[in-house]
């Protein structure tokens, strides 16, 4: 059975046709420039910055309209997307480099469509993500029920004010980086404890 999701102009998404292309080559040969030329149709001149060596994929999941795209744009650009809401079609992504303990970590963040008709597309990407962020709208109990309870660390955020948005991504980046480089005999990084300590530090500074 073939599953299709209608898009603009009658175009459809066929899960069977989804594929990935990996660019391989020495540093400086132009892999990033080639990708940008294909994605944006332009060449970026000037000083060359090598692609960050350590990177992870983070996927945003949740019902349509809970604010996944606004959450991502607040983290990426520090801006709130107000006005008419346009639902994400299929999969979109943004990249951002963050500093974790003096190490640059590149996060590729996938923004997924929340509508049911795109589920077959987004499900195909689950296995390639190193971390999942489950989002819900505090005014919609259904959106909360739909992400279930997995015993994962919880954090209240606001895409509008920016509250805890950066902290959420930094906590994930720190855990993923620790998993990648931490020796097996050292105590495992506790993301919940890190989140709570950073929230207390922020509250302390706010009243200082």
Short mmCIF file of C-alpha atoms in Angstrom, two decimals:
data_model
loop_
_atom_site.label_atom_id
_atom_site.label_comp_id
_atom_site.label_asym_id
_atom_site.label_seq_id
_atom_site.Cartn_x
_atom_site.Cartn_y
_atom_site.Cartn_z
CA UNK A 1 0.00 0.00 0.00
CA UNK A 2 1.42 3.37 -1.02
CA UNK A 3 0.95 6.28 1.36
CA UNK A 4 0.88 9.81 -0.03
CA UNK A 5 0.38 13.20 1.58
CA UNK A 6 -0.91 15.94 -0.68
CA UNK A 7 1.16 19.08 -0.85
CA UNK A 8 1.03 22.38 -2.78
CA UNK A 9 0.05 22.02 -6.39
CA UNK A 10 -1.10 18.47 -5.86
CA UNK A 11 2.42 17.16 -5.27
CA UNK A 12 2.73 14.25 -2.87
CA UNK A 13 5.28 12.77 -0.51
CA UNK A 14 6.19 9.15 -1.14
CA UNK A 15 8.05 7.58 1.77
CA UNK A 16 9.57 4.98 -0.55
CA UNK A 17 11.34 7.74 -2.51
CA UNK A 18 12.98 9.37 0.51
CA UNK A 19 16.74 9.05 0.51
CA UNK A 20 19.85 10.70 1.91
CA UNK A 21 22.99 11.93 0.22
CA UNK A 22 26.24 12.20 2.18
CA UNK A 23 28.99 14.57 1.04
CA UNK A 24 32.46 13.09 1.63
CA UNK A 25 35.84 14.68 1.01
CA UNK A 26 38.84 16.43 2.56
CA UNK A 27 38.37 19.61 4.59
CA UNK A 28 38.34 22.67 2.35
CA UNK A 29 37.32 21.03 -0.92
CA UNK A 30 33.95 22.79 -0.87
CA UNK A 31 31.40 20.33 0.53
CA UNK A 32 29.57 23.00 2.54
CA UNK A 33 29.65 25.49 -0.36
CA UNK A 34 28.20 22.84 -2.66
CA UNK A 35 25.37 22.17 -0.21
CA UNK A 36 24.59 25.87 0.25
CA UNK A 37 24.61 26.39 -3.51
CA UNK A 38 22.08 23.59 -3.93
CA UNK A 39 19.93 24.64 -0.95
CA UNK A 40 19.99 28.43 -1.41
CA UNK A 41 21.25 28.91 -4.96
CA UNK A 42 24.17 31.09 -3.95
CA UNK A 43 27.87 30.97 -3.20
CA UNK A 44 29.17 32.24 0.14
CA UNK A 45 32.45 34.11 -0.47
CA UNK A 46 34.99 35.20 2.10
CA UNK A 47 36.77 33.29 4.83
CA UNK A 48 36.16 29.58 4.94
CA UNK A 49 34.96 28.02 8.19
CA UNK A 50 35.38 24.28 8.46
CA UNK A 51 32.35 22.21 9.33
CA UNK A 52 32.19 21.42 13.05
CA UNK A 53 33.60 17.98 13.75
CA UNK A 54 31.05 16.86 16.35
CA UNK A 55 27.39 17.02 15.45
CA UNK A 56 24.07 15.51 16.43
CA UNK A 57 20.54 15.34 15.09
CA UNK A 58 17.63 16.49 17.26
CA UNK A 59 14.00 15.97 16.23
CA UNK A 60 11.03 18.05 17.39
CA UNK A 61 7.82 16.04 17.80
CA UNK A 62 4.30 17.03 18.76
CA UNK A 63 0.83 17.77 17.44
CA UNK A 64 0.28 20.36 14.74
CA UNK A 65 0.05 23.87 16.18
CA UNK A 66 1.87 23.27 19.49
CA UNK A 67 4.69 25.60 18.44
CA UNK A 68 7.49 23.38 17.16
CA UNK A 69 8.53 25.78 14.39
CA UNK A 70 8.28 28.83 16.68
CA UNK A 71 10.34 26.97 19.28
CA UNK A 72 13.03 26.20 16.71
CA UNK A 73 13.16 29.74 15.30
CA UNK A 74 13.40 31.22 18.78
CA UNK A 75 16.48 29.10 19.41
CA UNK A 76 18.01 29.57 15.96
CA UNK A 77 17.34 33.28 15.40
CA UNK A 78 16.19 34.59 18.78
CA UNK A 79 12.92 35.75 17.26
CA UNK A 80 9.26 34.89 17.73
CA UNK A 81 7.26 34.05 14.62
CA UNK A 82 3.98 35.91 15.10
CA UNK A 83 1.01 36.32 12.80
CA UNK A 84 -0.56 33.72 10.56
CA UNK A 85 0.55 30.18 11.33
CA UNK A 86 1.71 28.08 8.38
CA UNK A 87 1.90 24.37 9.13
CA UNK A 88 5.19 22.63 8.39
CA UNK A 89 5.03 20.32 5.38
CA UNK A 90 6.87 17.03 5.83
CA UNK A 91 10.33 17.74 7.30
CA UNK A 92 12.31 20.96 7.65
CA UNK A 93 15.59 21.52 9.46
CA UNK A 94 17.94 24.19 10.80
CA UNK A 95 21.55 24.03 11.96
CA UNK A 96 23.10 25.82 14.91
CA UNK A 97 26.49 25.52 16.56
CA UNK A 98 26.63 25.79 20.35
CA UNK A 99 29.54 25.73 22.78
CA UNK A 100 29.54 22.90 25.32
CA UNK A 101 32.40 22.91 27.84
CA UNK A 102 34.62 24.70 25.35
CA UNK A 103 33.76 22.32 22.51
CA UNK A 104 31.74 23.39 19.47
CA UNK A 105 28.76 21.13 18.90
CA UNK A 106 26.62 21.35 15.79
CA UNK A 107 22.93 20.57 16.24
CA UNK A 108 20.90 19.71 13.17
CA UNK A 109 17.33 20.22 14.34
CA UNK A 110 14.53 18.61 12.39
CA UNK A 111 11.16 20.32 12.53
CA UNK A 112 8.45 17.77 11.76
CA UNK A 113 4.89 18.17 10.55
CA UNK A 114 2.34 17.45 13.24
CA UNK A 115 -0.55 16.53 10.97
CA UNK A 116 -1.56 12.89 10.83
CA UNK A 117 -1.13 12.70 7.04
CA UNK A 118 2.61 13.33 7.38
CA UNK A 119 3.26 10.72 10.09
CA UNK A 120 4.56 8.13 7.63
CA UNK A 121 7.18 10.66 6.49
CA UNK A 122 8.35 11.72 9.96
CA UNK A 123 8.43 8.16 11.30
CA UNK A 124 11.00 7.26 8.65
CA UNK A 125 13.46 9.70 10.28
CA UNK A 126 13.13 8.58 13.91
CA UNK A 127 15.94 6.05 13.77
CA UNK A 128 18.42 8.69 12.55
CA UNK A 129 17.87 11.14 15.40
CA UNK A 130 20.09 11.12 18.49
CA UNK A 131 17.54 13.01 20.59
CA UNK A 132 13.82 13.75 20.55
CA UNK A 133 12.10 16.80 22.00
CA UNK A 134 8.43 16.13 22.76
CA UNK A 135 6.40 19.35 22.65
CA UNK A 136 2.83 20.06 23.70
CA UNK A 137 0.61 23.10 24.20
CA UNK A 138 -0.31 23.80 27.84
CA UNK A 139 -3.76 24.93 26.65
CA UNK A 140 -4.43 21.62 24.88
CA UNK A 141 -4.77 18.48 27.01
CA UNK A 142 -5.04 16.41 23.85
CA UNK A 143 -1.60 17.52 22.67
CA UNK A 144 -0.21 16.48 26.07
CA UNK A 145 -1.98 13.11 25.98
CA UNK A 146 -0.65 12.45 22.49
CA UNK A 147 3.01 12.56 23.57
CA UNK A 148 2.29 10.19 26.51
CA UNK A 149 4.47 9.83 29.66
CA UNK A 150 7.97 8.39 29.10
CA UNK A 151 9.59 9.55 32.32
CA UNK A 152 11.79 12.03 30.44
CA UNK A 153 13.02 15.33 31.94
CA UNK A 154 10.37 18.03 31.81
CA UNK A 155 10.84 21.73 31.20
CA UNK A 156 8.34 24.53 30.70
CA UNK A 157 9.39 26.79 27.84
CA UNK A 158 8.05 29.76 25.90
CA UNK A 159 8.78 30.32 22.23
CA UNK A 160 7.32 33.81 22.60
CA UNK A 161 9.49 35.07 25.46
CA UNK A 162 12.39 32.68 24.90
CA UNK A 163 12.12 31.29 28.44
CA UNK A 164 14.22 28.10 28.78
CA UNK A 165 14.37 27.57 25.00
CA UNK A 166 18.16 27.82 24.79
CA UNK A 167 18.54 25.85 28.02
CA UNK A 168 16.53 22.96 26.56
CA UNK A 169 18.81 22.66 23.54
CA UNK A 170 21.99 23.21 25.54
CA UNK A 171 21.00 20.44 27.95
CA UNK A 172 20.49 18.06 25.04
CA UNK A 173 23.77 19.12 23.40
CA UNK A 174 25.63 18.59 26.68
CA UNK A 175 24.19 15.10 27.18
CA UNK A 176 24.89 14.03 23.60
CA UNK A 177 28.43 15.38 23.78
CA UNK A 178 29.00 13.57 27.08
CA UNK A 179 27.73 10.31 25.60
CA UNK A 180 30.13 10.66 22.68
CA UNK A 181 33.33 11.44 24.59
CA UNK A 182 32.83 10.33 28.19
CA UNK A 183 34.76 7.22 29.29
CA UNK A 184 32.44 4.33 30.24
CA UNK A 185 33.76 4.15 33.82
CA UNK A 186 32.77 7.75 34.66
CA UNK A 187 29.36 8.58 36.17
CA UNK A 188 26.70 9.21 33.55
CA UNK A 189 25.66 12.81 32.92
CA UNK A 190 22.31 13.55 34.58
CA UNK A 191 20.37 15.91 32.34
CA UNK A 192 17.63 16.49 34.94
CA UNK A 193 20.14 17.65 37.56
CA UNK A 194 21.83 19.92 35.00
CA UNK A 195 18.52 21.53 34.04
CA UNK A 196 17.56 22.17 37.65
CA UNK A 197 20.99 23.64 38.50
CA UNK A 198 20.87 25.99 35.51
CA UNK A 199 17.33 27.12 36.34
CA UNK A 200 18.38 27.88 39.92
CA UNK A 201 21.43 29.77 38.67
CA UNK A 202 19.25 31.82 36.35
CA UNK A 203 16.79 32.63 39.14
CA UNK A 204 19.64 33.62 41.44
CA UNK A 205 21.12 35.98 38.86
CA UNK A 206 17.72 37.49 38.11
CA UNK A 207 17.32 38.66 41.70
CA UNK A 208 20.94 39.58 42.33
#
